[in-house]
Coordinates of C-alpha atoms in Angstrom, one line a residue:
Chain A
M1 CA -12.5 -88.9 111.9
S2 CA -11.3 -91.0 108.9
V3 CA -12.7 -93.2 106.2
E4 CA -11.7 -96.9 106.0
I5 CA -11.3 -98.5 102.6
T6 CA -11.0 -102.3 102.2
I7 CA -8.7 -103.6 99.5
Q8 CA -10.5 -105.3 96.6
P9 CA -8.9 -108.1 94.5
I10 CA -7.9 -106.6 91.2
T11 CA -9.3 -107.9 88.0
A12 CA -9.1 -106.5 84.5
A13 CA -12.8 -105.9 84.6
A14 CA -12.9 -104.2 88.0
F15 CA -9.9 -102.0 87.0
A16 CA -11.2 -101.2 83.5
P17 CA -12.8 -97.8 84.5
Y18 CA -9.4 -96.6 85.7
G19 CA -6.9 -98.3 83.5
D20 CA -5.3 -101.6 82.2
L21 CA -4.3 -104.6 84.3
I22 CA -1.3 -106.1 82.5
D23 CA -0.1 -109.7 83.1
C24 CA 0.7 -113.0 81.4
A25 CA -2.6 -114.6 82.2
G26 CA -4.0 -116.7 79.3
D27 CA -2.5 -117.5 76.0
P28 CA 0.1 -115.2 74.5
D29 CA -0.6 -113.3 71.3
A30 CA 2.5 -114.7 69.7
I31 CA 5.2 -117.2 70.3
I32 CA 8.6 -115.7 69.4
N33 CA 12.3 -116.4 69.9
L34 CA 12.4 -119.9 68.4
G35 CA 9.5 -121.0 70.6
K36 CA 11.0 -119.9 73.9
C37 CA 9.0 -116.7 74.6
G38 CA 5.4 -115.7 74.6
R39 CA 4.5 -112.1 73.7
Y40 CA 1.4 -110.5 75.3
N41 CA 1.1 -107.7 72.8
D42 CA 0.2 -104.1 73.3
R43 CA -1.7 -104.3 76.6
A44 CA -1.9 -100.7 77.6
Q45 CA -4.0 -97.8 76.3
M46 CA -1.3 -95.2 76.3
A47 CA -1.6 -91.5 75.6
F48 CA 1.1 -88.8 75.4
D49 CA -0.8 -85.8 74.2
G50 CA 1.3 -83.4 72.2
A51 CA 4.5 -85.0 73.5
R52 CA 6.3 -88.3 73.5
A53 CA 6.6 -91.5 75.6
G54 CA 9.4 -91.8 78.1
L55 CA 10.8 -94.6 80.2
S56 CA 11.7 -93.6 83.8
L57 CA 12.4 -95.5 87.0
F58 CA 10.7 -94.8 90.3
N59 CA 12.3 -95.9 93.6
A60 CA 9.5 -95.8 96.2
E61 CA 9.4 -96.3 99.9
I62 CA 7.7 -99.6 101.0
R63 CA 4.5 -98.9 102.8
T64 CA 2.6 -100.9 105.5
L65 CA -1.0 -101.5 106.2
P66 CA -3.1 -99.9 107.5
Y67 CA -2.1 -97.2 105.1
E68 CA -3.4 -93.7 105.6
F69 CA -3.5 -91.1 102.8
N70 CA -5.3 -88.1 101.6
L71 CA -3.4 -87.1 98.5
L72 CA -4.7 -88.1 95.0
E73 CA -3.4 -86.9 91.7
R74 CA -4.0 -87.2 88.0
H75 CA -2.3 -86.5 84.7
P76 CA -4.6 -84.7 82.3
L77 CA -2.3 -85.0 79.3
G78 CA -1.2 -88.6 79.4
S79 CA -1.4 -92.2 80.7
Q80 CA 1.0 -93.6 83.2
A81 CA 2.1 -97.3 83.4
F82 CA 3.8 -98.9 86.4
V83 CA 5.8 -102.0 86.1
P84 CA 7.2 -103.5 89.3
M85 CA 10.8 -104.6 89.0
S86 CA 10.5 -107.3 91.7
N87 CA 8.0 -110.1 91.8
D88 CA 5.6 -108.4 94.2
G89 CA 2.1 -107.0 94.2
F90 CA 1.5 -103.4 95.1
L91 CA -1.3 -101.2 96.4
V92 CA -3.2 -99.3 93.7
I93 CA -5.6 -96.5 94.8
V94 CA -7.9 -94.9 92.3
A95 CA -11.0 -92.8 92.2
P96 CA -13.6 -91.9 89.6
D97 CA -13.8 -88.3 88.5
Q98 CA -16.7 -86.2 89.7
N99 CA -16.8 -82.7 88.3
D100 CA -13.0 -82.4 88.2
K101 CA -12.6 -83.8 91.7
P102 CA -12.0 -87.4 92.8
G103 CA -15.1 -89.3 93.9
T104 CA -15.0 -92.2 96.4
P105 CA -11.5 -93.8 96.3
V106 CA -11.1 -97.5 95.6
A107 CA -8.1 -99.7 96.7
F108 CA -6.8 -102.7 94.7
E109 CA -3.8 -104.9 95.3
T110 CA -2.0 -106.4 92.3
K111 CA -0.5 -109.9 92.3
P112 CA 3.1 -110.6 91.7
G113 CA 3.8 -110.4 88.0
Q114 CA 1.2 -107.8 87.3
A115 CA 1.7 -104.2 86.0
I116 CA -0.9 -101.5 85.6
N117 CA -1.5 -98.5 83.4
F118 CA -3.6 -95.6 84.5
H119 CA -5.6 -94.1 81.7
K120 CA -5.2 -90.5 80.9
G121 CA -6.8 -88.4 83.6
T122 CA -7.5 -91.1 86.1
W123 CA -7.3 -90.0 89.7
H124 CA -4.9 -92.1 91.6
G125 CA -2.8 -92.3 94.8
V126 CA 1.0 -92.1 94.9
L127 CA 3.0 -95.2 94.2
T128 CA 2.6 -97.6 97.2
P129 CA 4.6 -100.8 97.1
L130 CA 3.9 -103.1 100.1
S131 CA 6.8 -105.4 99.6
G132 CA 9.8 -105.9 97.3
T133 CA 12.5 -103.5 96.2
G134 CA 10.2 -100.5 95.5
H135 CA 11.8 -100.1 92.0
F136 CA 9.3 -99.6 89.2
A137 CA 9.6 -98.8 85.5
V138 CA 7.2 -96.0 84.5
V139 CA 6.1 -95.2 81.0
D140 CA 4.5 -91.8 80.8
R141 CA 4.4 -88.5 78.9
I142 CA 7.6 -86.5 78.6
G143 CA 7.0 -82.9 77.4
D144 CA 5.9 -79.4 78.3
G145 CA 2.6 -78.5 79.8
N146 CA 1.0 -79.0 83.2
N147 CA 0.4 -82.7 83.4
L148 CA -0.1 -82.9 87.2
Q149 CA -3.2 -82.1 89.2
E150 CA -3.3 -82.8 92.9
F151 CA -6.2 -83.0 95.3
S152 CA -6.2 -83.4 99.0
L153 CA -9.2 -85.3 100.4
P154 CA -10.6 -83.3 103.4
T155 CA -10.8 -86.5 105.5
P156 CA -7.9 -89.0 105.9
H157 CA -8.6 -92.4 104.3
I158 CA -7.2 -95.6 105.7
V159 CA -6.6 -98.7 103.5
V160 CA -7.0 -102.1 105.2
R161 CA -7.2 -105.7 104.1
G162 CA -10.6 -107.3 104.1
Chain B
M1 CA 33.6 -125.8 65.9
S2 CA 32.2 -122.9 68.0
V3 CA 33.1 -119.5 69.3
E4 CA 33.2 -118.9 73.0
I5 CA 32.1 -115.5 74.4
T6 CA 32.9 -114.4 78.0
I7 CA 30.3 -112.3 79.8
Q8 CA 31.4 -108.8 80.5
P9 CA 30.1 -106.7 83.4
I10 CA 27.6 -104.2 82.1
T11 CA 28.1 -100.5 82.6
A12 CA 26.3 -97.6 81.0
A13 CA 29.5 -96.7 79.1
A14 CA 30.2 -100.2 77.9
F15 CA 26.6 -100.6 76.7
A16 CA 26.3 -97.1 75.2
P17 CA 27.1 -98.2 71.6
Y18 CA 24.1 -100.6 71.8
G19 CA 21.6 -98.9 74.0
D20 CA 20.7 -97.6 77.4
L21 CA 21.4 -99.2 80.8
I22 CA 18.6 -98.1 83.1
D23 CA 18.8 -98.3 86.9
C24 CA 18.4 -96.3 90.1
A25 CA 22.1 -95.7 90.6
G26 CA 23.0 -92.2 91.8
D27 CA 20.7 -89.4 92.8
P28 CA 17.2 -89.2 91.3
D29 CA 16.2 -86.4 89.0
A30 CA 13.3 -85.5 91.2
I31 CA 11.8 -86.4 94.6
I32 CA 8.0 -86.9 94.3
N33 CA 5.1 -88.3 96.2
L34 CA 5.6 -86.2 99.4
G35 CA 9.2 -87.2 99.6
K36 CA 8.7 -90.9 99.4
C37 CA 9.7 -91.6 95.8
G38 CA 12.7 -90.8 93.6
R39 CA 12.2 -90.3 89.9
Y40 CA 15.0 -91.3 87.5
N41 CA 13.6 -89.5 84.6
D42 CA 13.5 -90.3 80.9
R43 CA 16.4 -92.8 80.8
A44 CA 15.8 -94.4 77.4
Q45 CA 16.4 -93.1 73.8
M46 CA 13.2 -94.5 72.4
A47 CA 12.2 -94.5 68.7
F48 CA 8.9 -95.6 67.1
D49 CA 9.4 -94.6 63.5
G50 CA 6.1 -93.8 61.8
A51 CA 4.1 -95.6 64.5
R52 CA 3.5 -95.5 68.3
A53 CA 4.9 -96.8 71.5
G54 CA 3.3 -100.0 73.0
L55 CA 3.7 -101.8 76.3
S56 CA 3.8 -105.6 76.0
L57 CA 4.8 -108.4 78.4
F58 CA 7.2 -111.2 77.4
N59 CA 7.2 -114.5 79.2
A60 CA 10.6 -116.1 78.4
E61 CA 12.1 -119.5 79.3
I62 CA 14.9 -119.3 81.8
R63 CA 18.3 -120.3 80.2
T64 CA 21.4 -121.8 81.7
L65 CA 25.1 -121.2 81.0
P66 CA 27.0 -122.2 79.0
Y67 CA 24.4 -120.8 76.5
E68 CA 24.7 -121.6 72.9
F69 CA 23.1 -119.4 70.2
N70 CA 23.5 -118.4 66.6
L71 CA 20.4 -116.2 66.1
L72 CA 20.6 -112.4 66.2
E73 CA 17.9 -110.0 65.3
R74 CA 17.4 -106.2 65.0
H75 CA 14.4 -103.8 64.7
P76 CA 15.2 -101.2 62.0
L77 CA 12.2 -99.1 62.8
G78 CA 12.3 -98.7 66.5
S79 CA 14.0 -99.1 69.9
Q80 CA 13.1 -101.9 72.3
A81 CA 13.2 -101.7 76.1
F82 CA 13.3 -104.7 78.4
V83 CA 12.2 -104.4 82.1
P84 CA 12.6 -107.5 84.2
M85 CA 9.6 -108.0 86.5
S86 CA 11.6 -109.9 89.1
N87 CA 14.7 -108.7 90.9
D88 CA 17.1 -110.6 88.7
G89 CA 19.8 -109.8 86.2
F90 CA 19.6 -111.2 82.7
L91 CA 21.9 -112.0 79.8
V92 CA 22.2 -109.4 77.1
I93 CA 23.8 -110.3 73.8
V94 CA 24.5 -107.6 71.3
A95 CA 26.7 -107.0 68.2
P96 CA 27.9 -104.0 66.3
D97 CA 26.6 -103.6 62.7
Q98 CA 29.0 -104.3 59.9
N99 CA 27.6 -103.6 56.4
D100 CA 24.1 -104.7 57.5
K101 CA 25.3 -107.8 59.2
P102 CA 26.2 -108.4 62.8
G103 CA 29.9 -108.1 63.7
T104 CA 31.5 -109.9 66.6
P105 CA 28.9 -110.5 69.4
V106 CA 29.3 -109.2 72.9
A107 CA 27.7 -110.6 76.0
F108 CA 26.7 -108.6 79.1
E109 CA 24.8 -109.6 82.3
T110 CA 22.7 -107.0 84.1
K111 CA 22.4 -106.7 87.8
P112 CA 19.1 -107.1 89.7
G113 CA 17.1 -103.8 89.4
Q114 CA 18.5 -102.9 86.0
A115 CA 16.6 -102.6 82.7
I116 CA 18.0 -102.0 79.2
N117 CA 16.8 -100.4 76.0
F118 CA 18.2 -101.4 72.7
H119 CA 18.6 -98.4 70.4
K120 CA 16.9 -98.6 67.0
G121 CA 18.7 -101.0 64.7
T122 CA 20.9 -102.7 67.3
W123 CA 21.7 -106.3 66.6
H124 CA 20.8 -108.4 69.7
G125 CA 20.1 -111.9 70.8
V126 CA 16.7 -113.1 71.9
L127 CA 15.5 -112.5 75.5
T128 CA 17.6 -114.7 77.8
P129 CA 16.8 -114.6 81.5
L130 CA 19.1 -116.7 83.7
S131 CA 17.0 -116.6 86.8
G132 CA 13.7 -115.2 88.1
T133 CA 10.2 -115.4 86.7
G134 CA 11.1 -114.8 83.0
H135 CA 8.4 -112.0 82.9
F136 CA 9.5 -108.8 81.3
A137 CA 7.7 -105.6 80.3
V138 CA 8.7 -104.5 76.8
V139 CA 8.3 -101.0 75.3
D140 CA 8.6 -101.1 71.6
R141 CA 7.1 -100.0 68.3
I142 CA 3.5 -101.0 67.5
G143 CA 2.6 -100.4 63.8
D144 CA 2.8 -101.6 60.3
G145 CA 6.1 -102.2 58.4
N146 CA 8.8 -104.8 58.6
N147 CA 10.5 -104.2 61.9
L148 CA 12.3 -107.5 62.2
Q149 CA 15.5 -108.6 60.6
E150 CA 17.1 -111.9 61.6
F151 CA 20.6 -113.2 61.0
S152 CA 21.9 -116.7 61.7
L153 CA 25.6 -116.7 62.6
P154 CA 27.4 -119.4 60.5
T155 CA 29.2 -120.7 63.6
P156 CA 27.5 -121.5 66.9
H157 CA 28.5 -119.1 69.8
I158 CA 28.7 -120.2 73.4
V159 CA 28.3 -117.7 76.3
V160 CA 30.2 -118.5 79.5
R161 CA 31.1 -116.7 82.7
G162 CA 34.6 -115.3 83.0

């Protein structure tokens, strides 16, 4: 017995309840560096409650579809941004909160050149690249306090393409 | 009349006077995500004086060698981290400070999978990818105040490979 989830195309609007979709779509906010660089400014709603921002790297195993999972987690004290360091999309699993437990999970896949930022407290799956190097830069909260809550779904969920 | 600069291989030690070299070399600080991800934790000395951290994207033109420049800049109020979003190295030009002006410039080239963070106040060249998509995530200071100083070298400098 398992639950199948079909990947949805990610858009800023569809992802907005969970976080920020960050890319170079549209016009930049500023042109800098003598005209040779566009700046898409300040695109993530970041939070680092009572602590500070840190920059870390994650080296994650490449996954394949269909992808089975039952672990979700959230960070109650801060946001968490994921920037792929290769030109690849990646699988993003999130869930709305329902009384301090995750509701029905939703799966998105980013496009190459896109990063995402989970808002503070958003339930999400672990980092799941589907191609590329598996190297990501992560901007999240560095400090004391319990900033990790995990939840195991009672039924395995399986992510597939539509 | 111009000054030629030969690119040096980048190492954490050689880059230390200017900033942090950030990569997945060596053992991770933690294994997370049920054993499927290594975390290289908190690898940048970030500063956001009197303001906050922001995450922006830069879309920079790809440059070719030999690369001629005379503009250097620095950010007196904060650090600035550059994360390439394709698996490519990029050219990094820095200079020591000498009485509030840049001293002799130094050129490094990162390897694929490496990011860098300029320490607060480090003189550096503009963003100069040599290959890849030219998309970078940038973590720097978002806030009021004059956080940009520019300096035009009186003589053009030309960066070449050794």
